PDB file of C-alpha atoms in Angstrom:
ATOM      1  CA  UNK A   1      33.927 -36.109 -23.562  1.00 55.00           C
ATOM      2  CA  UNK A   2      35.516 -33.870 -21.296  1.00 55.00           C
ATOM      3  CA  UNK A   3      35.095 -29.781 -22.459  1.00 60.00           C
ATOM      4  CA  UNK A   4      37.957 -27.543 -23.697  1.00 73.00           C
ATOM      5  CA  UNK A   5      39.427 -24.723 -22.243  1.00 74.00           C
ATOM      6  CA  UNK A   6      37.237 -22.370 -24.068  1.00 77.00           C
ATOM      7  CA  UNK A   7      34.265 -24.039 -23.415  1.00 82.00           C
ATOM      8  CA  UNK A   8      34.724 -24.333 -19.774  1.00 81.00           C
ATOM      9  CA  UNK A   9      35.894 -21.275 -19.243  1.00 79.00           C
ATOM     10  CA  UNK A  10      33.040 -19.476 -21.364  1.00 82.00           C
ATOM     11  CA  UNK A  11      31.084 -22.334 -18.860  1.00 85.00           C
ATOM     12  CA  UNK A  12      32.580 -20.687 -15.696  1.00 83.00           C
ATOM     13  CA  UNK A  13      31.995 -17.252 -16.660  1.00 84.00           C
ATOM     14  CA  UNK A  14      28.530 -17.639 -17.928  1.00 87.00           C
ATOM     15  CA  UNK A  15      27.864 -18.856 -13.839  1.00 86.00           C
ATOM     16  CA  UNK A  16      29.788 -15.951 -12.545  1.00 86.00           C
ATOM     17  CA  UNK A  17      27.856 -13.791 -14.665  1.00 85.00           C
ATOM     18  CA  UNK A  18      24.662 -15.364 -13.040  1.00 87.00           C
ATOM     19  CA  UNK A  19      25.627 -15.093  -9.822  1.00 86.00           C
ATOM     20  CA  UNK A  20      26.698 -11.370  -9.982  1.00 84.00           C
ATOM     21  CA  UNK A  21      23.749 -10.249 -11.335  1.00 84.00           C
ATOM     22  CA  UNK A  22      21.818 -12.222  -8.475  1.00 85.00           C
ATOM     23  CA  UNK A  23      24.280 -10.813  -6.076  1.00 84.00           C
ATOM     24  CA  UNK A  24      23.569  -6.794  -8.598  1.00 83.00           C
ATOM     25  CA  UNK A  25      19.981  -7.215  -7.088  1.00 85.00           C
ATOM     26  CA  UNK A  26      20.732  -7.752  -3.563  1.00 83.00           C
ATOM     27  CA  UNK A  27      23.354  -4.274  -3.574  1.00 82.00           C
ATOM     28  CA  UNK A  28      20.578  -2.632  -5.499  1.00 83.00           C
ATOM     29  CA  UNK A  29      17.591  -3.892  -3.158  1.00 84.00           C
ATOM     30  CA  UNK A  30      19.900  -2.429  -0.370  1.00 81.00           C
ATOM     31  CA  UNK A  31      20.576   0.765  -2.011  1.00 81.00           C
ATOM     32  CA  UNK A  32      16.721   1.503  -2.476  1.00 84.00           C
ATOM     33  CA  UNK A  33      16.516   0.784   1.020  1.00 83.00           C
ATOM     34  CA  UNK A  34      19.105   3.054   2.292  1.00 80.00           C
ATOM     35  CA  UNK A  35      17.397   5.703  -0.235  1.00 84.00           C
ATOM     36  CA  UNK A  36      14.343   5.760   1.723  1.00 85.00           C
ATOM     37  CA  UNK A  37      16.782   5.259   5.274  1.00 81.00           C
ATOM     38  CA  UNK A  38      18.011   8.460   4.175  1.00 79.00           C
ATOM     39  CA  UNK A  39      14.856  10.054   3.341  1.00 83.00           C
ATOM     40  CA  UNK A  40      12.969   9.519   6.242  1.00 81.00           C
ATOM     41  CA  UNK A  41      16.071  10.660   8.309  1.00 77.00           C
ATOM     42  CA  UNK A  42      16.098  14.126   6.504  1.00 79.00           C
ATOM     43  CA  UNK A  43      12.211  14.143   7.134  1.00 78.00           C
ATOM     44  CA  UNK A  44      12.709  13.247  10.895  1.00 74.00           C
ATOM     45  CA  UNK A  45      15.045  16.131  11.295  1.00 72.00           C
ATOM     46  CA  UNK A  46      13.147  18.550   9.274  1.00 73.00           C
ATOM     47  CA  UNK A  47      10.322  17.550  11.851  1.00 69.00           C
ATOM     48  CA  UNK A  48      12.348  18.442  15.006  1.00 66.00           C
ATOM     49  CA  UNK A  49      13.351  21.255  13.664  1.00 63.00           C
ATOM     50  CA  UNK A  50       9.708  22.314  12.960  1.00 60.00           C
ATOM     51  CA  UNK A  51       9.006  21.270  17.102  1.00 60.00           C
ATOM     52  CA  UNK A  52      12.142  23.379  18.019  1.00 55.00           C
ATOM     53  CA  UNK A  53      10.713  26.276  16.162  1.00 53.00           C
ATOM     54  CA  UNK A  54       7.428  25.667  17.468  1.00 54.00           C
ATOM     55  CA  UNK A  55       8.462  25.618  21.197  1.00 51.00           C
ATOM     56  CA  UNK A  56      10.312  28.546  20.844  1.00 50.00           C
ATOM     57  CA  UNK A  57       7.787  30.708  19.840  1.00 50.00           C
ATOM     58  CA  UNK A  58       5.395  29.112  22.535  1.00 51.00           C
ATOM     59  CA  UNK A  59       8.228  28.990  25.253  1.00 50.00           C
ATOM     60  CA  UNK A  60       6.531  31.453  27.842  1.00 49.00           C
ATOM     61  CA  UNK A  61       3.622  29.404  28.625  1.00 51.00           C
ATOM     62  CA  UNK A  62       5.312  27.295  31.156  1.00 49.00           C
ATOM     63  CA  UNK A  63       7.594  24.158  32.572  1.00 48.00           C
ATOM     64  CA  UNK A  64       4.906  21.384  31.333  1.00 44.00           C
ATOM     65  CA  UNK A  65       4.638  22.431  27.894  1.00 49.00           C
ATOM     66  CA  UNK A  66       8.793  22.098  27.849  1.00 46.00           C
ATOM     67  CA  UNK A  67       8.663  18.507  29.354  1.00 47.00           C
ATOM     68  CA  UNK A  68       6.454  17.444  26.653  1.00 48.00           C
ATOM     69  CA  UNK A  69       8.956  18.637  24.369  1.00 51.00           C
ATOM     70  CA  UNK A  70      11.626  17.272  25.372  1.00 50.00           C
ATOM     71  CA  UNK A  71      10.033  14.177  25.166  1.00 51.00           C
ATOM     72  CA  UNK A  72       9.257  14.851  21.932  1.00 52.00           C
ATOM     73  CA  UNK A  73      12.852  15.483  20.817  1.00 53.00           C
ATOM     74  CA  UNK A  74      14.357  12.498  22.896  1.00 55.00           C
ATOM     75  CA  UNK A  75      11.853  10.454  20.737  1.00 54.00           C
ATOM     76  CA  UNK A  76      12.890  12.135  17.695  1.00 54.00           C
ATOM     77  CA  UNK A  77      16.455  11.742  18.165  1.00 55.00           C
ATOM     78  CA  UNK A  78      16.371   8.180  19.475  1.00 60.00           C
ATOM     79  CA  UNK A  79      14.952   7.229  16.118  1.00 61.00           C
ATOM     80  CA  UNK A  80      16.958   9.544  14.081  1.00 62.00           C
ATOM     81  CA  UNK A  81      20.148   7.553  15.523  1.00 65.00           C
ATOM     82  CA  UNK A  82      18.677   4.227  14.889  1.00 66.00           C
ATOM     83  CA  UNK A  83      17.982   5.669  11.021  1.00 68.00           C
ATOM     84  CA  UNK A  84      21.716   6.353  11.001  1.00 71.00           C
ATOM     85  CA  UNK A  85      23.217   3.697  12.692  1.00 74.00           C
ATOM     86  CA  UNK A  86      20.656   1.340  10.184  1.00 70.00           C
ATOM     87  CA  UNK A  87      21.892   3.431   7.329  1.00 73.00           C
ATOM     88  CA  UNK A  88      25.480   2.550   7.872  1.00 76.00           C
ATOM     89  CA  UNK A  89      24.758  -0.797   8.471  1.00 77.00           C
ATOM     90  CA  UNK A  90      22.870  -1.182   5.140  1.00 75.00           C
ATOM     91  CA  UNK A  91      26.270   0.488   3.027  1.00 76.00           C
ATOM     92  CA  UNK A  92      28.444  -1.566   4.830  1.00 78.00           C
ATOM     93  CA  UNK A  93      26.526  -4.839   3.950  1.00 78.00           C
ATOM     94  CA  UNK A  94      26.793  -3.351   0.683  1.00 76.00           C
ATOM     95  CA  UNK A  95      30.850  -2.351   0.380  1.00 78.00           C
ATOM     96  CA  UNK A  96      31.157  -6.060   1.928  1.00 79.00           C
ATOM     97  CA  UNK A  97      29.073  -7.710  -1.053  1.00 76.00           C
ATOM     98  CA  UNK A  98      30.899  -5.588  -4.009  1.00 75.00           C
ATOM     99  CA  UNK A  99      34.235  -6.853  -2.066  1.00 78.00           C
ATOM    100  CA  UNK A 100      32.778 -10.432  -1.961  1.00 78.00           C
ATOM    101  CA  UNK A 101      31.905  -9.851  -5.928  1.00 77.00           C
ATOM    102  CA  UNK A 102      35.228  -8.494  -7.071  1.00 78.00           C
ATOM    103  CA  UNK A 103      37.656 -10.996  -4.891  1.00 79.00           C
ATOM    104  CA  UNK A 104      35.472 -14.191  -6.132  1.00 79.00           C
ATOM    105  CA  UNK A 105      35.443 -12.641  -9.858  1.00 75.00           C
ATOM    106  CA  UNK A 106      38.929 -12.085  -9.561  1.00 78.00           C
ATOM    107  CA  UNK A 107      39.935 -15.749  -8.215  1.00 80.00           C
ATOM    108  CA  UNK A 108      37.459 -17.600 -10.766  1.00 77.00           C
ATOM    109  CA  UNK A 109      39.512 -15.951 -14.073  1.00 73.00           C
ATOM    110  CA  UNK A 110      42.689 -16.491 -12.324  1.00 77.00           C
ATOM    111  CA  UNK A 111      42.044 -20.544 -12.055  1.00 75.00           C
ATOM    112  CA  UNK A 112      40.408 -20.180 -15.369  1.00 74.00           C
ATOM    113  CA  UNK A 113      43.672 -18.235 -16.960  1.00 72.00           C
ATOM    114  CA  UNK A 114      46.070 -20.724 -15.326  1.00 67.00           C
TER     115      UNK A 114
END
Protein backbone atom coordinates (compact mmCIF):
# COMPACT_ATOMS: atom_id res chain seq x y z
CA UNK A 1 0.00 0.00 0.00
CA UNK A 2 1.58 2.97 -1.16
CA UNK A 3 2.26 5.80 1.97
CA UNK A 4 0.45 9.17 2.31
CA UNK A 5 1.67 12.44 2.05
CA UNK A 6 2.25 12.75 5.68
CA UNK A 7 3.86 9.70 6.07
CA UNK A 8 6.29 10.14 3.35
CA UNK A 9 7.05 13.31 3.96
CA UNK A 10 7.59 12.76 7.87
CA UNK A 11 9.66 9.59 5.88
CA UNK A 12 11.79 12.14 3.90
CA UNK A 13 12.50 14.37 6.65
CA UNK A 14 13.32 11.82 9.21
CA UNK A 15 16.43 10.90 6.36
CA UNK A 16 17.30 14.49 5.98
CA UNK A 17 17.45 14.78 9.55
CA UNK A 18 19.95 11.77 9.50
CA UNK A 19 21.97 12.92 7.06
CA UNK A 20 22.46 16.48 8.51
CA UNK A 21 23.43 15.42 11.63
CA UNK A 22 26.05 13.00 9.87
CA UNK A 23 26.98 15.86 7.70
CA UNK A 24 26.75 18.31 11.82
CA UNK A 25 29.76 15.96 12.67
CA UNK A 26 31.87 16.37 9.73
CA UNK A 27 31.54 20.70 10.08
CA UNK A 28 32.14 20.09 13.74
CA UNK A 29 35.18 17.53 13.28
CA UNK A 30 36.51 20.39 10.98
CA UNK A 31 35.91 23.13 13.32
CA UNK A 32 37.94 21.31 16.19
CA UNK A 33 40.49 21.00 13.71
CA UNK A 34 40.77 24.50 12.63
CA UNK A 35 40.65 25.26 16.59
CA UNK A 36 43.86 23.66 17.11
CA UNK A 37 45.06 25.13 13.22
CA UNK A 38 44.58 28.28 14.90
CA UNK A 39 46.21 27.52 18.06
CA UNK A 40 49.30 26.26 17.01
CA UNK A 41 49.54 29.27 14.54
CA UNK A 42 49.27 31.81 17.49
CA UNK A 43 51.91 29.52 19.30
CA UNK A 44 54.23 29.53 16.17
CA UNK A 45 54.17 33.26 16.11
CA UNK A 46 54.47 33.78 19.74
CA UNK A 47 57.68 31.55 19.18
CA UNK A 48 59.27 33.83 16.50
CA UNK A 49 58.60 36.51 18.26
CA UNK A 50 60.42 35.04 21.33
CA UNK A 51 63.64 34.24 18.55
CA UNK A 52 63.29 37.90 17.31
CA UNK A 53 63.61 39.11 20.82
CA UNK A 54 66.23 36.77 21.53
CA UNK A 55 68.50 37.76 18.56
CA UNK A 56 68.16 41.15 19.27
CA UNK A 57 69.49 41.20 22.48
CA UNK A 58 72.36 38.78 21.28
CA UNK A 59 72.83 40.70 17.89
CA UNK A 60 76.56 41.88 18.51
CA UNK A 61 78.10 38.58 18.58
CA UNK A 62 78.42 38.23 14.91
CA UNK A 63 77.22 37.31 11.07
CA UNK A 64 76.85 33.36 11.91
CA UNK A 65 74.71 33.65 14.80
CA UNK A 66 72.26 35.92 12.30
CA UNK A 67 72.32 33.18 9.52
CA UNK A 68 71.13 30.71 11.93
CA UNK A 69 68.38 32.92 12.59
CA UNK A 70 67.22 33.59 9.72
CA UNK A 71 66.94 30.16 9.12
CA UNK A 72 65.11 29.87 11.97
CA UNK A 73 62.47 32.44 10.97
CA UNK A 74 62.26 31.24 7.23
CA UNK A 75 61.33 27.87 8.94
CA UNK A 76 58.97 29.50 11.17
CA UNK A 77 57.23 31.41 8.64
CA UNK A 78 57.12 28.71 5.98
CA UNK A 79 55.02 26.73 8.41
CA UNK A 80 53.10 29.55 9.79
CA UNK A 81 51.79 30.09 6.02
CA UNK A 82 51.04 26.51 5.50
CA UNK A 83 48.93 26.81 9.11
CA UNK A 84 47.07 29.62 7.37
CA UNK A 85 46.67 28.63 4.05
CA UNK A 86 45.40 24.95 5.84
CA UNK A 87 43.21 27.04 8.06
CA UNK A 88 41.35 28.59 5.22
CA UNK A 89 41.11 25.59 3.48
CA UNK A 90 39.48 23.77 6.46
CA UNK A 91 36.52 26.93 6.75
CA UNK A 92 36.03 26.84 3.30
CA UNK A 93 35.36 23.00 3.22
CA UNK A 94 33.19 23.98 5.92
CA UNK A 95 31.03 27.21 4.34
CA UNK A 96 30.84 24.65 1.24
CA UNK A 97 29.18 21.76 3.44
CA UNK A 98 26.59 24.23 5.39
CA UNK A 99 25.82 25.48 1.61
CA UNK A 100 25.54 21.79 0.48
CA UNK A 101 23.18 21.28 3.80
CA UNK A 102 20.90 24.25 3.35
CA UNK A 103 20.41 24.00 -0.72
CA UNK A 104 19.63 20.03 -0.38
CA UNK A 105 17.30 20.83 2.81
CA UNK A 106 15.77 23.42 0.94
CA UNK A 107 15.05 21.30 -2.41
CA UNK A 108 13.87 18.07 -0.36
CA UNK A 109 10.73 20.26 1.44
CA UNK A 110 10.14 21.96 -1.75
CA UNK A 111 9.38 18.41 -3.69
CA UNK A 112 7.87 17.34 -0.48
CA UNK A 113 5.47 20.69 -0.29
CA UNK A 114 4.58 20.37 -4.00
Amino acid sequence: QPKRGPEKAAVVLEEEQRQALSQEKGIQAHLEQRTVLTKTLAQMTKLSRVKLMTFCRSAHSGRVEWQMYACLVCTAVNHMDHLTSHVQEVADATQELCVLIFSSYKEKLTCICK
